[in-house]
Coordinates of C-alpha atoms in Angstrom, one line a residue:
X175 CA 128.6 -37.4 14.8
X176 CA 128.0 -40.6 14.2
X177 CA 130.0 -43.3 15.4
X178 CA 132.4 -40.6 17.0
X179 CA 135.4 -41.8 17.9
X180 CA 136.1 -38.9 20.5
X181 CA 132.8 -39.1 22.9
X182 CA 133.6 -38.7 26.3
X183 CA 134.2 -42.7 27.3
X184 CA 135.9 -44.8 30.0
X185 CA 138.9 -46.5 29.3
X186 CA 137.4 -50.2 28.3
X187 CA 135.8 -48.5 25.1
X188 CA 137.2 -45.6 23.1
X189 CA 133.4 -44.9 21.7
X190 CA 130.0 -45.5 23.0
X191 CA 129.0 -49.0 22.6
X192 CA 131.8 -49.6 20.3
X193 CA 135.0 -51.4 21.4
X194 CA 138.2 -51.3 19.3
X195 CA 141.9 -52.0 19.5
X196 CA 144.6 -48.9 19.0
X197 CA 147.6 -49.3 17.2
X198 CA 150.9 -47.5 17.2
X199 CA 152.4 -47.1 14.1
X200 CA 155.9 -45.5 13.5
X201 CA 156.4 -44.2 10.1
X202 CA 159.6 -42.2 9.9
X203 CA 160.4 -43.4 6.7
X204 CA 157.2 -44.0 4.6
X205 CA 154.6 -41.6 6.0
X206 CA 154.5 -39.7 3.1
X207 CA 153.4 -42.8 1.0
X208 CA 151.1 -44.7 3.8
X209 CA 149.1 -41.8 5.1
X210 CA 148.1 -40.0 1.5
X211 CA 147.7 -43.4 0.3
X212 CA 145.3 -44.7 3.4
X213 CA 147.4 -47.7 4.1
X214 CA 149.7 -49.7 6.5
X215 CA 152.7 -52.0 5.1
X216 CA 155.4 -54.2 6.6
X217 CA 157.0 -57.4 5.5
X218 CA 155.8 -60.6 6.4
X219 CA 159.5 -61.4 8.1
X220 CA 162.8 -59.3 9.0
X221 CA 165.6 -59.4 6.1
X222 CA 167.0 -62.3 8.3
X223 CA 163.6 -64.5 7.9
X224 CA 163.0 -64.1 11.7
X225 CA 159.7 -63.6 13.1
X226 CA 159.1 -59.9 14.3
X227 CA 155.9 -59.0 16.7
X228 CA 155.8 -55.3 15.2
X229 CA 155.1 -57.4 11.7
X230 CA 153.3 -59.8 13.2
X231 CA 150.8 -57.3 14.7
X232 CA 149.3 -56.5 11.4
X233 CA 147.1 -59.4 10.9
X234 CA 145.4 -58.7 13.9
X235 CA 144.0 -55.3 12.8
X236 CA 140.7 -55.1 12.4
X237 CA 137.9 -52.9 11.0
X238 CA 137.3 -49.9 13.1
X239 CA 140.4 -50.1 15.0
X240 CA 142.1 -47.0 15.7
X241 CA 145.8 -46.1 14.7
X242 CA 147.8 -43.3 15.6
X243 CA 150.7 -41.9 13.1
X244 CA 153.6 -41.0 14.8
X245 CA 156.5 -39.3 12.5
X246 CA 159.6 -37.1 12.9
X247 CA 158.8 -37.1 17.1
X248 CA 154.9 -36.4 16.8
X249 CA 151.4 -38.0 16.1
X250 CA 150.4 -36.2 12.5
X251 CA 147.6 -38.1 11.8
X252 CA 144.8 -40.5 13.1
X253 CA 143.2 -43.3 11.2
X254 CA 140.3 -46.0 11.1
X255 CA 141.2 -49.4 9.8
X256 CA 138.6 -50.0 7.1
X257 CA 139.7 -54.0 6.1
X258 CA 141.9 -56.4 8.0
X259 CA 145.4 -57.6 6.7
X260 CA 145.9 -58.6 2.8
X261 CA 149.1 -59.8 0.9
X262 CA 150.6 -57.5 -0.8
X263 CA 153.8 -56.7 -3.1
X264 CA 155.9 -54.0 -1.2
X265 CA 155.0 -50.5 -2.0
X266 CA 157.3 -48.1 -3.9
X267 CA 158.6 -45.9 -1.2
X268 CA 161.3 -44.5 -3.0
X269 CA 164.7 -44.8 -1.2
X270 CA 163.1 -46.5 2.0
X271 CA 162.9 -49.9 2.7
X272 CA 165.7 -51.0 0.5
X273 CA 166.3 -54.0 2.7
X274 CA 162.7 -55.2 2.9
X275 CA 161.1 -58.4 1.3
X276 CA 159.0 -57.2 -1.6
X277 CA 156.1 -59.3 -0.4
X278 CA 154.3 -58.5 3.1
X279 CA 150.5 -57.1 4.8
X280 CA 148.8 -54.4 3.5
X281 CA 146.2 -53.3 6.1
X282 CA 143.8 -50.0 4.7
X283 CA 143.5 -47.5 6.9
X284 CA 141.6 -44.1 6.5
X285 CA 143.9 -41.2 8.0
X286 CA 143.5 -37.9 8.8
X287 CA 146.2 -35.6 8.8
X288 CA 145.9 -33.5 12.4
X289 CA 146.1 -29.7 12.5
X290 CA 147.9 -29.4 15.1
X291 CA 150.3 -32.7 15.7
X292 CA 151.2 -33.7 19.2
X293 CA 154.4 -34.2 20.5
X294 CA 154.3 -36.8 23.0
X295 CA 157.8 -35.8 24.6
X296 CA 155.9 -32.8 25.7
X297 CA 153.3 -35.0 27.8
X298 CA 155.4 -37.5 29.1
X299 CA 154.9 -36.7 32.9
X300 CA 151.7 -38.0 32.0
X301 CA 152.1 -40.7 29.3
X302 CA 155.4 -42.4 30.9
X303 CA 153.6 -43.7 33.9
X304 CA 151.1 -45.6 31.4
X305 CA 153.7 -47.0 29.0
X306 CA 153.7 -51.2 29.3
X307 CA 157.1 -52.7 30.1
X308 CA 156.5 -54.9 26.9
X309 CA 156.2 -53.6 23.4
X310 CA 155.9 -50.2 24.3
X311 CA 155.7 -47.2 21.5
X312 CA 158.1 -45.1 23.6
X313 CA 161.0 -44.8 25.5
X314 CA 160.3 -43.1 29.3
X315 CA 162.0 -39.7 27.8
X316 CA 159.7 -39.8 24.7
X317 CA 162.1 -40.8 22.2
X318 CA 160.7 -43.5 19.7
X319 CA 162.0 -47.2 20.1
X320 CA 164.1 -48.8 16.9
X321 CA 162.5 -51.5 15.6
X322 CA 158.8 -51.3 16.4
X323 CA 156.6 -50.6 13.2
X324 CA 153.4 -51.4 14.7
X325 CA 152.2 -52.2 18.4
X326 CA 149.0 -51.9 20.2
X327 CA 148.2 -49.6 22.8
X328 CA 146.7 -50.6 26.4
X329 CA 143.4 -48.9 27.1
X330 CA 144.8 -46.3 29.5
X331 CA 147.5 -45.2 27.4
X332 CA 144.9 -45.0 24.2
X333 CA 142.9 -42.9 26.4
X334 CA 145.1 -40.5 27.4
X335 CA 146.7 -40.3 23.6
X336 CA 143.2 -40.0 22.2
X337 CA 142.7 -37.0 24.9
X338 CA 145.9 -35.3 23.7
X339 CA 144.6 -35.2 20.3
X340 CA 141.2 -33.9 21.2
X341 CA 138.6 -32.9 19.2
X342 CA 140.5 -32.2 16.0
X343 CA 139.8 -35.6 14.6
X344 CA 136.8 -35.7 13.2
X345 CA 136.2 -39.0 11.2
X346 CA 134.1 -41.1 12.4
X347 CA 133.7 -45.1 11.9
X348 CA 130.2 -45.0 10.0
X349 CA 131.9 -42.8 7.7
X350 CA 134.3 -45.1 6.6
X351 CA 134.3 -48.6 7.4
X352 CA 132.4 -50.2 4.3
X353 CA 131.4 -54.1 2.9
X354 CA 133.1 -54.3 0.2
X355 CA 136.3 -56.1 -0.5
X356 CA 139.2 -56.1 -2.5
X357 CA 138.9 -58.1 -5.8
X358 CA 140.8 -61.2 -5.9
X359 CA 143.9 -61.7 -7.8
X360 CA 143.9 -64.8 -10.1
X361 CA 144.8 -68.7 -9.0
X362 CA 148.2 -68.3 -10.5
X363 CA 149.2 -65.3 -9.3
X364 CA 148.5 -66.5 -5.9
X365 CA 150.8 -69.3 -6.4
X366 CA 153.4 -67.7 -7.4
X367 CA 153.0 -65.2 -4.3
X368 CA 153.0 -67.9 -2.3
X369 CA 156.1 -69.2 -4.0
X370 CA 158.2 -66.0 -3.1
X371 CA 157.2 -65.7 -0.1
X372 CA 159.6 -67.8 3.0
X373 CA 156.6 -69.2 5.0
X374 CA 155.8 -72.2 6.6
X375 CA 152.7 -74.0 5.8
X376 CA 150.7 -72.8 8.3
X377 CA 151.1 -69.2 7.4
X378 CA 151.0 -70.3 3.5
X379 CA 147.0 -71.1 4.2
X380 CA 146.8 -68.1 6.0
X381 CA 147.8 -66.1 3.3
X382 CA 145.4 -68.1 0.9
X383 CA 142.5 -67.6 3.3
X384 CA 143.0 -64.1 3.6
X385 CA 141.2 -61.6 1.1
X386 CA 144.1 -61.1 -1.6
X387 CA 143.4 -58.2 -3.6
X388 CA 144.4 -55.2 -5.4
X389 CA 144.2 -53.1 -2.7
X390 CA 147.9 -51.2 -3.1
X391 CA 146.8 -50.3 -6.7
X392 CA 143.8 -47.8 -5.0
X393 CA 146.5 -46.9 -2.5
X394 CA 148.7 -46.0 -5.4
X395 CA 146.3 -44.0 -7.6
X396 CA 144.9 -41.8 -4.6
X397 CA 148.5 -40.4 -4.6
X398 CA 147.5 -38.9 -7.9
X399 CA 143.4 -38.5 -7.8
X400 CA 141.0 -37.6 -5.0
X401 CA 137.9 -38.0 -6.8
X402 CA 136.0 -39.1 -9.7
X403 CA 136.7 -36.7 -12.5
X404 CA 133.2 -36.9 -14.1
X405 CA 131.1 -36.8 -11.4
X406 CA 133.0 -35.2 -8.5
X407 CA 132.7 -37.7 -5.7
X408 CA 134.9 -37.7 -3.1
X409 CA 133.8 -40.3 -0.9
X410 CA 136.5 -43.1 -1.5
X411 CA 133.8 -46.0 -0.7
X412 CA 131.7 -45.2 -3.7
X413 CA 134.7 -44.9 -6.1
X414 CA 136.3 -47.8 -8.1
X415 CA 140.5 -48.1 -8.6
X416 CA 139.9 -48.3 -12.6
X417 CA 143.0 -49.3 -14.8
X418 CA 143.7 -47.0 -17.9
X419 CA 146.0 -49.4 -19.7
X420 CA 144.1 -53.3 -18.6
X421 CA 145.5 -55.5 -16.0
X422 CA 145.6 -58.1 -18.8
X423 CA 147.9 -55.7 -20.8
X424 CA 150.1 -54.7 -18.2
X425 CA 153.6 -55.3 -16.9
X426 CA 154.1 -56.2 -13.3
X427 CA 155.3 -52.9 -12.5
X428 CA 152.4 -51.1 -14.7
X429 CA 149.9 -53.3 -12.9
X430 CA 150.4 -51.3 -9.8
X431 CA 151.4 -47.9 -10.8
X432 CA 149.5 -45.4 -9.5
X433 CA 149.3 -43.3 -12.9
X434 CA 147.8 -46.3 -14.5
X435 CA 144.4 -45.4 -12.5
X436 CA 141.6 -43.3 -12.3
X437 CA 139.0 -43.2 -9.5
X438 CA 135.8 -43.7 -11.2
X439 CA 132.1 -43.5 -9.9
X440 CA 131.0 -47.1 -10.9
X441 CA 128.8 -46.1 -14.0
X442 CA 131.8 -43.9 -14.9
X443 CA 134.1 -47.2 -14.6
X444 CA 131.8 -49.1 -16.6
X445 CA 132.2 -47.0 -19.7
X446 CA 135.7 -46.1 -19.4
X447 CA 136.5 -50.0 -19.0
X448 CA 134.5 -50.9 -21.7
X449 CA 136.0 -48.2 -24.3
X450 CA 132.8 -46.3 -24.5
X451 CA 134.6 -43.1 -23.1
X452 CA 138.2 -42.1 -22.6
X453 CA 140.1 -38.9 -22.2
X454 CA 142.4 -36.8 -24.0
X455 CA 145.9 -35.6 -22.3
X456 CA 144.2 -31.9 -21.6
X457 CA 141.2 -33.7 -19.9
X458 CA 138.5 -33.4 -22.8
X459 CA 136.2 -36.2 -22.5
X460 CA 136.0 -38.7 -25.3
X461 CA 133.1 -40.8 -26.4
X462 CA 132.8 -43.5 -28.9
X463 CA 130.6 -43.6 -31.4
X464 CA 128.9 -46.6 -30.0
X465 CA 127.9 -44.9 -26.9
X466 CA 124.2 -44.1 -26.5
X467 CA 123.3 -40.5 -26.2
X468 CA 120.3 -41.3 -23.7
X469 CA 122.4 -43.2 -21.8
X470 CA 124.7 -40.0 -21.3
X471 CA 121.7 -38.1 -20.7
X472 CA 120.1 -39.9 -18.1
X473 CA 123.5 -40.6 -16.0
X474 CA 124.0 -36.6 -16.6
X475 CA 127.3 -36.9 -18.5
X476 CA 127.4 -33.9 -20.6
X477 CA 129.5 -33.6 -23.6
X478 CA 131.9 -31.5 -24.4
X479 CA 133.0 -31.8 -21.1
X480 CA 136.9 -31.0 -19.7
X481 CA 138.1 -32.7 -16.5
X482 CA 140.9 -31.4 -15.9
X483 CA 144.6 -32.2 -17.2
X484 CA 146.4 -35.1 -16.7
X485 CA 150.2 -35.6 -15.9
X486 CA 152.8 -36.9 -17.9
X487 CA 152.5 -40.4 -16.8
X488 CA 149.0 -40.4 -16.9
X489 CA 149.2 -39.3 -20.3
X490 CA 151.4 -42.1 -21.3
X491 CA 148.8 -44.6 -20.2
X492 CA 145.9 -43.1 -21.6
X493 CA 147.5 -42.9 -24.9
X494 CA 147.0 -46.8 -24.6
X495 CA 143.3 -46.2 -23.7
X496 CA 142.7 -44.5 -26.4
X497 CA 144.5 -46.9 -29.0
X498 CA 143.5 -50.0 -27.8
X499 CA 140.3 -49.4 -25.6
X500 CA 138.3 -46.5 -26.8
X501 CA 135.8 -48.0 -29.4
X502 CA 136.0 -47.0 -32.9
X503 CA 132.6 -46.9 -33.6

């Protein structure tokens, strides 16, 4: 497979001709949100305002880096980072993270869950001698370390863990790395974000220079949608996260709500965003009278068409779309 991260290689590189850093993330509290959603998130600082090495590491991740996800004593997923860190509001983690700041770092990671999770505790005779003395992901007995979120793995330790995972991890960097960048937020919203984060001027400049966008929104949408409803395309780098209730009309909560969005192919997103098409709650495609039949034909959009029913929250937002966005012509 192109760019495979599991080709036989030496300790300096984990892929033939490709250098990358390898990371270990502890996700006991956030696994069910971050892995299906395709991201990592951490506060910028601890609750007491102090710096935290395991949060600072978020800004060091680069596209192509490998991430091992550790949860409930098992490595349950492995991923490839697809973007550098960007400032982001805190995702909705349910009951987890109540004492975390509302703002932090978001790193996009495409994860593959393992069919056969690996329990490091069962392999400590091999792994313990490779653990670093500082910023280790594990104790010598194989237990996780309290307070560790994201830490870098040394090359020997990364190679050993990769070998334990074996060929069941099949994602390739060429398959997930894209050239797209997040959509920038408007200047006023960025200023508001800067005012709510207690950072030094240097840190604020770093945030301003980072790629600031709506990445978290797409991650939230992914928890409900897995392909374009109209085309069936599943490759995420070819899909856009399209707001159902437009961004300008949405509350702060609605702007990031996972049910206020659909994953759509670019041409379908164009039609939906401009009000040429919409959907009934049961999934029936609705076409505006202003929509040219020849365009639908050229794009192979057949009417009538049912794309599958929507859940209750999605139906709430679709009602707004049909009433206020769908063209009445």
